[in-house]
């Protein structure tokens, strides 16, 4: 599929394609996205309209923010599998606390577990040097346990989705989903942070060569702790957005987003080994996955089949990027 | 020699901890008897196989994130095949599922060797794939298990020459576990292949230069891990009578028990006995918490916290023994 995009070169297309992919990873991704949309339009003529685009954006935004968490952690050679649990916790606590509390207090209460889980992740990864995958998996298990205990204490008071989150998650103004109001600043902030601030540079440095970064005076554990807290906070905010979209607080609300968020970051060209990648690619990766999900739903592929496909995508893309790096 | 002593010392210390926990259990619940021990052995069964699967891969210098998903897939496969089938049909199902685990595990190894993507990413991808496949086999918990299989883990084994009171302390589940593990582990440990597995975990380059077939050994290690995973899946189906497509908390538990059992996460060190005792320790802690009448959800939190703490401790020990900046 991507061959047609870069056909003009007659000699050693494979090699040139690799170079091209490595130099401008965004262009093949955008081409892939367009191809998927065209396929969708061919399967269901007329499906691609303004409403569909707004709807796709609405569902892609929570995924893109969570994939942002993955992008940032992956840049340091990590991963954050607790984002699903953190998002679910924030959403659930918000929906239940809003019943009796002031919205601001409910918001703070909802963000509290996010900060705590991020802190524990950061200390585990940064100080004790546990593999991020194991660490975040562990904290997400503990978080789910806490959520189950918490659920019993609020069973009597019930849950309510605040109107504001409803508006933010589902509303559309002039054809643009309101969620963009939240997403745009977040995306700009992440891109700016990664490219233009010292903290962003540190993330790349730590992921690229941790030893060199340490020797040049980077406080590894501080960078990592700040990173995982930031990642958790973003996940918590995503949870609030997501509950406005799904409108049914449950204990596994954002869990289905975890695997796609990893896949989106990997597709977007962020190396799972650290040091390479960026957030723009991830955003397009999230869009690709959302369109792909629509496509698979139309083709009536069951949830299991989708997971298998996502698994192969992660493996294939990682292997492909590895080849590109080796060639250089 | 000193390393040997230290490793054995670790296992002995762990065993002492286990005995200590049994004494505490007896103090909390004076009525704790052979029947309770039998149910402990049954509860340990799937965990022990998960740990065995993880141990062999960790010794070979890798990590298998797909353990829990492998168990879920093999469990639902066995449960759906035995659903409505005759008792004799299960005689065919058991070897089939075991072979399936072996092949899928080998596939993990082949993917790692061929794509040259690190273990952790490949098994993360196969985690997605196996999870998806499990959902395709059974969309919701269901299926059945043959009666004779269910009976094979309940009750005790009559051993001639032993008085009844002692016999009561040999539950079938424990015997099944010991037999299944020994049948694979002891010949392996004594063979050239076993030595090769330790060698590639200890120093892959040195092993390669001494003529160890690194790729083949790695594939076999993953295949055996898959086989243990399939045993774990079967034991899940047998002890619950159904198959559930959602993986249990076996991944984190297996890593925690491996670390607690004295197997270095870097590879090349440790044996199977330590991790198996560690599983008993972790399960017994849970039993004690239950006996203390603590809310099961709170128990889950404490258990998760213990596992995370163990993994943190293990990573801390590993990092102490390495030059700064070298991450596993």
XYZ file of C-alpha atoms in Angstrom:
656
model
C 0.000 0.000 0.000
C 2.693 2.432 0.975
C 4.706 1.433 -2.107
C 2.493 3.445 -4.400
C 3.214 6.517 -2.353
C 6.908 6.577 -3.087
C 7.026 4.866 -6.442
C 8.944 7.415 -8.508
C 12.306 5.988 -7.455
C 13.182 3.163 -9.841
C 16.233 1.778 -8.049
C 16.129 -0.210 -4.821
C 12.702 0.941 -3.804
C 12.908 -0.971 -0.555
C 15.968 0.909 0.618
C 14.697 4.283 -0.472
C 11.378 3.571 1.165
C 13.174 2.782 4.378
C 15.141 5.999 4.227
C 12.018 7.915 3.423
C 10.124 6.314 6.305
C 12.958 7.078 8.672
C 13.323 10.695 7.540
C 9.675 11.637 7.293
C 7.647 9.132 9.282
C 4.568 11.372 9.216
C 3.951 11.246 5.469
C 3.528 7.469 5.098
C 1.302 7.527 8.173
C -0.958 10.185 6.679
C -1.069 8.225 3.420
C -2.061 5.113 5.335
C -4.792 7.067 7.104
C -6.149 8.370 3.792
C -6.074 4.885 2.292
C -8.076 3.532 5.232
C -10.652 6.312 4.875
C -10.919 5.620 1.131
C -11.466 1.903 1.796
C -14.138 2.814 4.326
C -15.842 5.083 1.820
C -15.766 2.312 -0.794
C -17.255 -0.232 1.587
C -19.996 2.095 2.776
C -20.439 4.863 0.209
C -21.468 8.107 1.849
C -20.275 7.197 5.337
C -17.497 9.762 5.264
C -19.261 13.027 6.017
C -18.981 15.857 8.497
C -20.770 13.963 11.231
C -18.555 10.941 10.768
C -15.410 13.040 10.977
C -16.586 14.724 14.167
C -17.500 11.355 15.617
C -14.150 9.820 14.701
C -12.349 12.761 16.276
C -14.428 12.366 19.433
C -13.361 8.756 19.852
C -9.788 9.334 18.727
C -9.120 12.103 21.267
C -9.159 10.038 24.489
C -7.064 7.419 22.730
C -4.636 10.064 21.488
C -4.130 11.520 24.979
C -3.514 8.079 26.498
C -1.180 7.321 23.605
C 0.567 10.556 24.555
C 1.266 9.022 27.972
C 2.722 6.005 26.193
C 4.751 8.197 23.846
C 6.377 10.130 26.664
C 7.128 7.052 28.750
C 8.342 5.118 25.709
C 10.783 7.905 24.896
C 12.603 6.977 28.099
C 12.423 3.291 27.232
C 9.391 2.726 29.466
C 5.689 2.112 29.103
C 2.702 2.989 31.268
C 0.148 0.194 31.458
C -1.612 1.786 34.429
C -3.220 4.512 32.291
C -6.396 2.470 31.846
C -6.861 1.975 35.566
C -5.966 5.585 36.367
C -8.450 6.916 33.811
C -11.138 4.583 35.134
C -10.466 5.618 38.728
C -10.659 9.334 37.969
C -13.829 8.900 35.969
C -15.489 6.725 38.572
C -14.518 8.940 41.502
C -15.654 12.052 39.647
C -19.004 10.524 38.763
C -19.669 9.367 42.323
C -18.254 12.329 44.242
C -20.054 14.940 42.166
C -23.301 13.745 43.755
C -22.445 15.202 47.165
C -19.432 17.404 46.584
C -18.584 20.661 45.007
C -17.326 20.092 41.415
C -13.893 21.513 42.252
C -13.530 19.235 45.269
C -14.712 16.266 43.223
C -12.174 17.120 40.561
C -9.345 17.254 43.085
C -10.474 13.973 44.633
C -10.554 12.424 41.177
C -7.020 13.564 40.418
C -5.601 12.390 43.740
C -5.277 8.669 42.873
C -3.765 9.628 39.527
C -0.998 11.588 41.223
C -0.423 8.853 43.800
C -0.208 6.060 41.226
C 2.080 8.187 39.087
C 4.294 8.857 42.091
C 4.519 5.173 43.008
C 5.239 4.256 39.374
C 7.916 6.904 39.193
C 9.615 5.832 42.398
C 9.433 2.172 41.436
C 10.890 2.780 38.002
C 13.229 5.636 38.813
C 14.590 4.686 42.215
C 14.155 0.926 42.451
C 14.635 0.388 38.746
C 11.769 -2.063 38.316
C 10.921 -2.654 34.683
C 8.204 -0.062 33.894
C 5.943 -2.701 32.403
C 5.904 -4.794 35.560
C 5.706 -1.750 37.818
C 2.766 -0.115 36.075
C 0.993 -3.446 35.783
C 1.390 -3.888 39.523
C 0.094 -0.439 40.428
C -2.842 -0.897 38.096
C -3.745 -4.123 39.919
C -3.543 -2.317 43.256
C -5.549 0.584 41.848
C -8.288 -1.758 40.652
C -8.376 -3.282 44.140
C -8.825 0.150 45.705
C -11.531 0.999 43.212
C -13.463 -2.129 44.134
C -13.270 -1.273 47.814
C -14.254 2.308 47.071
C -17.182 1.213 44.940
C -18.872 -0.381 47.935
C -18.705 2.784 49.965
C -20.540 4.814 47.345
C -23.067 2.244 46.226
C -25.809 4.033 48.154
C -25.190 7.512 46.794
C -25.172 6.488 43.130
C -23.389 8.167 40.258
C -24.031 11.096 37.971
C -22.169 12.403 34.957
C -21.608 16.156 35.363
C -23.191 18.203 32.578
C -19.901 19.873 31.869
C -18.138 16.579 31.137
C -21.115 15.517 29.069
C -20.776 18.673 27.023
C -17.024 18.247 26.706
C -17.117 14.568 25.831
C -20.077 14.408 23.467
C -20.918 17.941 22.397
C -20.264 19.300 18.933
C -20.057 23.016 18.158
C -20.103 24.172 14.516
C -19.106 20.680 13.418
C -16.136 20.579 15.786
C -16.253 18.274 18.789
C -15.914 20.198 22.063
C -13.291 17.718 23.180
C -10.913 19.536 20.868
C -10.999 22.400 23.378
C -9.223 20.115 25.797
C -7.171 18.183 23.296
C -5.656 21.107 21.390
C -3.920 22.675 24.412
C -2.820 19.236 25.656
C -1.360 18.302 22.267
C 0.372 21.667 21.843
C 1.735 21.401 25.356
C 3.099 17.890 24.813
C 4.658 18.732 21.452
C 6.121 21.959 22.835
C 7.407 20.187 25.910
C 9.032 17.383 23.949
C 10.658 19.622 21.352
C 11.365 22.894 23.049
C 11.888 22.413 26.761
C 14.711 20.991 28.793
C 12.453 18.367 30.314
C 11.562 17.062 26.857
C 15.221 16.909 25.891
C 15.943 15.000 29.074
C 13.344 12.392 28.158
C 15.031 11.810 24.812
C 18.451 11.820 26.427
C 17.524 9.301 29.107
C 15.887 7.019 26.558
C 18.677 7.254 24.056
C 21.576 6.554 26.350
C 20.786 6.435 30.009
C 24.373 6.036 31.092
C 25.527 9.014 29.095
C 22.620 11.046 30.462
C 23.550 10.103 34.027
C 27.194 10.898 33.498
C 26.285 14.306 32.138
C 24.529 15.042 35.381
C 20.885 14.153 34.724
C 19.057 13.196 37.893
C 17.499 10.067 36.485
C 15.001 9.368 39.233
C 13.689 12.924 39.312
C 13.087 12.952 35.571
C 11.368 9.568 35.678
C 9.206 10.429 38.686
C 8.064 13.699 37.118
C 7.369 11.851 33.877
C 5.187 9.152 35.416
C 3.237 11.672 37.498
C 2.613 13.715 34.353
C 1.576 10.589 32.490
C -0.853 9.619 35.241
C -2.334 13.129 35.395
C -2.968 13.073 31.665
C -4.556 9.645 32.040
C -6.785 10.982 34.825
C -7.940 13.896 32.675
C -8.603 11.476 29.822
C -10.792 9.483 32.182
C -12.940 12.576 32.843
C -13.237 13.200 29.121
C -13.996 9.568 28.407
C -16.793 9.318 30.956
C -18.457 12.259 29.224
C -18.252 10.283 25.997
C -19.269 6.823 27.233
C -21.676 8.064 29.955
C -21.658 4.806 31.941
C -19.289 4.684 34.912
C -17.981 1.170 35.315
C -14.938 -0.448 36.881
C -13.440 -1.308 33.500
C -14.301 1.928 31.693
C -10.977 2.807 30.082
C -9.373 -0.636 30.224
C -10.084 -1.373 26.510
C -8.051 1.710 25.570
C -4.756 0.463 27.010
C -3.676 -1.874 24.225
C -4.678 0.526 21.430
C -2.824 3.365 23.178
C 0.392 1.341 23.075
C -0.303 0.389 19.469
C -1.008 4.020 18.508
C 2.310 5.228 19.891
C 4.202 2.390 18.207
C 2.478 2.996 14.865
C 3.238 6.683 15.225
C 6.924 5.889 15.075
C 7.853 6.148 18.736
C 10.436 3.533 19.532
C 9.454 1.261 22.397
C 13.169 1.142 23.290
C 13.355 4.853 23.862
C 15.065 7.889 22.456
C 13.135 8.243 19.226
C 9.674 9.403 18.263
C 7.287 12.256 18.736
C 3.716 13.132 19.544
C 2.515 14.183 16.080
C 3.014 10.657 14.783
C 1.143 9.296 17.777
C -1.874 11.514 17.081
C -2.042 10.184 13.529
C -1.521 6.679 14.917
C -4.551 7.172 17.163
C -6.607 8.392 14.193
C -5.486 5.399 12.120
C -6.520 3.005 14.869
C -9.892 4.697 15.322
C -10.639 4.516 11.603
C -9.349 0.941 11.556
C -11.694 0.054 14.412
C -14.642 1.513 12.477
C -13.546 -0.475 9.459
C -13.262 -3.680 11.465
C -16.655 -3.061 13.033
C -18.181 -2.687 9.570
C -16.443 -5.885 8.518
C -17.958 -7.407 11.686
C -14.652 -8.498 13.122
C -15.124 -9.510 16.757
C -13.227 -7.910 19.646
C -10.874 -10.894 19.847
C -9.878 -10.526 16.203
C -9.192 -6.844 16.753
C -6.839 -7.576 19.636
C -4.984 -10.142 17.551
C -4.601 -7.599 14.781
C -3.336 -4.923 17.208
C -0.803 -7.400 18.573
C 0.526 -8.153 15.117
C 0.619 -4.446 14.272
C 2.780 -3.726 17.329
C 5.136 -6.582 16.522
C 5.358 -5.860 12.825
C 5.875 -2.123 13.184
C 8.515 -2.563 15.900
C 10.406 -5.097 13.794
C 10.174 -2.812 10.765
C 11.482 0.215 12.654
C 14.281 -1.909 14.054
C 15.364 -2.761 10.502
C 15.302 0.902 9.528
C 17.561 1.824 12.442
C 19.982 -0.983 11.641
C 20.266 0.196 8.050
C 21.412 3.645 8.921
C 30.715 -22.992 45.387
C 29.814 -19.985 47.474
C 27.191 -19.045 44.944
C 25.733 -22.513 45.217
C 25.575 -22.161 48.987
C 24.048 -18.741 48.710
C 21.348 -19.961 46.317
C 20.546 -22.963 48.442
C 20.618 -20.710 51.490
C 18.029 -18.484 49.862
C 15.752 -21.450 49.168
C 16.255 -22.747 52.708
C 15.404 -19.336 54.118
C 12.304 -19.224 51.976
C 11.305 -22.646 53.225
C 11.777 -21.467 56.792
C 9.517 -18.521 55.983
C 6.916 -20.924 54.651
C 7.050 -23.019 57.816
C 6.821 -19.858 59.881
C 3.725 -18.825 57.925
C 2.167 -22.245 58.510
C 2.735 -21.802 62.239
C 1.116 -18.367 62.109
C -1.791 -19.841 60.168
C -2.208 -22.488 62.808
C -2.158 -19.793 65.506
C -4.785 -17.687 63.737
C -6.974 -20.663 62.981
C -6.300 -23.545 65.362
C -8.561 -25.729 63.255
C -6.364 -25.376 60.157
C -5.939 -28.939 58.994
C -5.211 -31.204 56.089
C -8.406 -30.249 54.278
C -7.372 -26.596 54.238
C -3.939 -27.617 53.055
C -5.591 -29.471 50.196
C -7.486 -26.376 49.121
C -4.270 -24.355 49.395
C -2.576 -26.840 47.061
C -5.474 -26.526 44.622
C -5.277 -22.732 44.718
C -1.519 -22.864 44.202
C -1.738 -25.128 41.151
C -2.331 -22.561 38.364
C 0.033 -20.059 40.015
C 2.768 -22.672 40.313
C 2.561 -23.548 36.628
C 2.579 -19.869 35.679
C 5.684 -19.422 37.808
C 7.364 -22.457 36.265
C 6.649 -21.013 32.827
C 8.120 -17.665 33.839
C 11.113 -19.195 35.630
C 12.443 -21.117 32.664
C 12.304 -18.062 30.413
C 13.839 -15.764 33.020
C 16.703 -18.213 33.552
C 17.274 -18.101 29.792
C 17.661 -14.332 30.100
C 14.225 -13.293 28.833
C 10.807 -12.549 30.215
C 7.435 -13.857 29.127
C 4.606 -11.369 29.406
C 2.201 -13.688 27.634
C 2.042 -16.252 30.462
C -1.391 -15.218 31.736
C -2.814 -14.858 28.237
C -1.412 -18.279 27.296
C -3.164 -19.770 30.323
C -6.413 -18.046 29.398
C -6.249 -19.316 25.817
C -5.385 -22.912 26.738
C -7.986 -22.874 29.504
C -10.838 -21.732 27.246
C -9.722 -24.118 24.513
C -9.819 -27.062 26.891
C -13.127 -25.949 28.424
C -14.869 -25.446 25.101
C -13.559 -28.718 23.672
C -14.745 -30.686 26.671
C -18.116 -28.939 26.702
C -20.749 -31.586 26.056
C -18.124 -34.110 25.004
C -17.709 -37.566 26.445
C -15.397 -38.335 29.347
C -13.042 -40.265 27.082
C -12.729 -37.327 24.723
C -10.819 -35.464 27.455
C -8.051 -38.027 26.991
C -7.522 -36.422 23.618
C -8.090 -32.840 24.802
C -5.300 -32.845 27.400
C -2.433 -33.763 25.043
C -3.888 -31.507 22.368
C -3.915 -28.476 24.660
C -0.430 -29.263 25.960
C 0.851 -29.495 22.382
C -0.873 -26.218 21.612
C 0.968 -24.547 24.494
C 4.252 -26.015 23.312
C 3.742 -24.768 19.762
C 2.539 -21.298 20.759
C 5.435 -20.961 23.180
C 7.862 -22.008 20.466
C 6.228 -19.410 18.232
C 7.136 -16.772 20.840
C 10.720 -17.942 20.691
C 10.804 -18.048 16.897
C 9.406 -14.514 16.679
C 12.059 -13.282 19.107
C 14.854 -14.993 17.211
C 13.656 -14.057 13.730
C 12.538 -10.469 14.270
C 15.377 -9.718 16.734
C 12.884 -7.585 18.656
C 13.515 -7.851 22.431
C 11.593 -10.497 24.381
C 9.572 -7.975 26.283
C 8.078 -6.408 23.142
C 7.453 -9.679 21.329
C 5.727 -11.261 24.305
C 3.748 -8.054 24.831
C 2.519 -8.409 21.256
C 1.738 -12.106 21.703
C -0.043 -11.159 24.931
C -2.452 -9.116 22.798
C -2.716 -11.893 20.218
C -3.333 -14.738 22.686
C -5.840 -12.627 24.606
C -7.697 -11.939 21.387
C -7.594 -15.610 20.429
C -8.994 -16.537 23.849
C -11.893 -14.148 23.282
C -12.500 -15.704 19.879
C -12.641 -19.191 21.374
C -15.007 -18.218 24.179
C -16.659 -14.798 24.339
C -17.671 -15.240 27.972
C -16.723 -17.631 30.786
C -18.175 -21.041 29.986
C -17.413 -24.547 28.811
C -16.946 -27.585 30.978
C -14.372 -30.035 32.255
C -14.485 -33.825 32.325
C -15.434 -35.290 35.696
C -12.363 -37.484 35.985
C -10.154 -34.470 35.414
C -11.963 -32.499 38.097
C -11.577 -35.468 40.427
C -7.850 -35.551 39.733
C -7.193 -32.501 41.893
C -9.701 -33.144 44.672
C -8.989 -35.308 47.654
C -5.858 -37.124 48.637
C -3.762 -39.939 47.261
C -3.821 -43.157 49.223
C -0.215 -44.190 49.725
C 0.282 -47.639 51.184
C 2.485 -47.751 54.229
C 1.564 -44.265 55.363
C -0.793 -43.789 58.286
C -4.051 -42.041 57.476
C -3.191 -38.827 59.273
C -0.024 -38.383 57.226
C -1.755 -39.449 54.058
C -4.298 -36.691 54.521
C -1.496 -34.161 54.091
C -0.708 -35.370 50.562
C -3.419 -33.800 48.445
C -3.748 -34.966 44.859
C -3.230 -31.435 43.574
C 0.178 -31.220 45.237
C 1.210 -34.596 43.867
C 0.041 -33.634 40.388
C 2.072 -30.446 40.592
C 5.213 -32.201 41.780
C 4.946 -34.924 39.144
C 4.293 -32.508 36.265
C 7.159 -30.227 37.247
C 9.657 -33.010 37.974
C 8.904 -34.877 34.764
C 10.108 -31.875 32.792
C 12.473 -30.068 35.100
C 14.726 -32.839 36.432
C 15.712 -34.349 33.047
C 16.105 -30.822 31.703
C 18.331 -29.703 34.543
C 20.585 -32.695 34.038
C 20.801 -32.425 30.275
C 23.013 -30.435 27.960
C 19.960 -28.413 26.962
C 19.387 -27.296 30.536
C 22.979 -26.188 30.793
C 22.599 -24.273 27.529
C 19.541 -22.479 28.897
C 21.538 -21.323 31.917
C 24.435 -20.426 29.644
C 22.487 -18.135 27.306
C 20.864 -16.470 30.304
C 24.180 -15.917 31.995
C 26.107 -14.522 29.046
C 24.689 -14.898 25.585
C 27.863 -13.948 23.733
C 30.056 -16.257 25.771
C 27.546 -19.060 25.280
C 27.522 -18.448 21.545
C 31.301 -18.508 21.375
C 31.425 -21.749 23.318
C 29.267 -23.359 20.682
C 25.859 -23.211 22.340
C 23.093 -23.032 19.706
C 21.652 -19.814 21.138
C 18.653 -19.432 18.831
C 17.536 -23.043 19.210
C 17.974 -23.012 22.965
C 15.944 -19.824 23.274
C 13.127 -21.261 21.170
C 13.083 -24.425 23.281
C 13.020 -22.391 26.498
C 9.962 -20.500 25.269
C 8.351 -23.720 24.045
C 8.745 -25.277 27.494
C 7.370 -22.087 29.002
C 4.356 -22.460 26.728
C 3.985 -26.069 27.843
C 3.949 -25.018 31.511
C 1.513 -22.263 30.599
C -0.776 -24.842 28.988
C -0.561 -26.957 32.154
C -1.549 -23.861 34.100
C -4.463 -23.254 31.757
C -5.619 -26.857 32.076
C -5.367 -26.698 35.853
C -7.519 -23.551 35.784
C -10.184 -25.334 33.763
C -9.948 -28.409 35.952
C -10.219 -26.588 39.259
C -12.976 -24.174 38.221
C -14.792 -26.464 35.806
C -15.022 -23.661 33.220
C -12.769 -21.533 31.057
C -12.520 -17.742 31.368
C -11.155 -15.719 28.428
C -9.947 -12.821 30.623
C -6.436 -13.519 31.943
C -6.069 -13.633 35.715
C -3.388 -11.847 37.739
C -0.877 -14.553 36.876
C 1.659 -12.390 35.069
C 2.523 -10.164 38.010
C 2.254 -13.096 40.426
C 4.653 -15.146 38.319
C 7.223 -12.358 38.146
C 6.905 -11.689 41.878
C 7.347 -15.358 42.740
C 10.315 -15.678 40.400
C 12.008 -12.740 42.109
C 11.092 -13.954 45.585
C 12.307 -17.418 44.622
C 15.841 -16.201 44.100
C 15.919 -16.251 40.300
C 17.784 -13.195 39.062
C 15.758 -11.172 36.529
C 18.934 -10.820 34.484
C 19.002 -14.559 33.850
C 21.326 -17.489 34.354
C 20.742 -17.961 38.075
C 18.359 -19.843 40.305
C 16.262 -22.957 40.072
C 12.643 -24.024 40.042
C 12.313 -25.015 43.691
C 12.686 -21.475 45.048
C 9.942 -19.915 42.915
C 7.562 -22.794 43.688
C 8.082 -22.329 47.429
C 7.627 -18.604 46.870
C 4.226 -19.286 45.306
C 3.185 -21.214 48.391
C 4.378 -18.331 50.556
C 2.393 -15.780 48.562
C -0.750 -17.932 48.554
C -0.443 -18.670 52.255
C -0.245 -14.951 52.988
C -3.530 -14.613 51.163
C -5.031 -17.477 53.147
C -3.953 -15.807 56.365
C -5.487 -12.511 55.330
C -8.724 -14.317 54.535
C -8.621 -16.131 57.877
C -8.174 -12.783 59.591
C -11.572 -11.913 58.056
C -10.219 -9.093 55.928
C -12.426 -7.927 53.080
C -11.407 -9.909 49.949
C -10.984 -6.698 47.962
C -8.645 -5.313 50.595
C -6.818 -8.632 50.460
C -6.343 -8.084 46.739
C -4.807 -4.670 47.470
C -2.444 -6.062 50.114
C -1.493 -8.935 47.868
C -0.797 -6.590 44.963
C 1.259 -4.334 47.234
C 3.293 -7.300 48.482
C 3.974 -8.442 44.934
C 5.015 -4.956 43.843
C 7.242 -4.628 46.910
C 8.870 -7.987 46.159
C 9.508 -7.004 42.545
C 10.926 -3.649 43.667
C 13.189 -5.405 46.126
C 14.345 -7.838 43.460
C 15.079 -5.073 40.981
C 16.982 -3.199 43.681
C 19.138 -6.257 44.371
C 19.737 -6.741 40.650
C 20.789 -3.148 40.163
C 23.167 -3.330 43.104
C 25.036 -6.131 41.363
C 25.432 -4.210 38.103
C 27.335 -1.198 36.932
C 25.226 1.939 37.163
C 23.092 2.609 34.160
C 22.813 -0.956 32.896
C 19.133 -1.765 32.753
C 18.009 -5.340 32.245
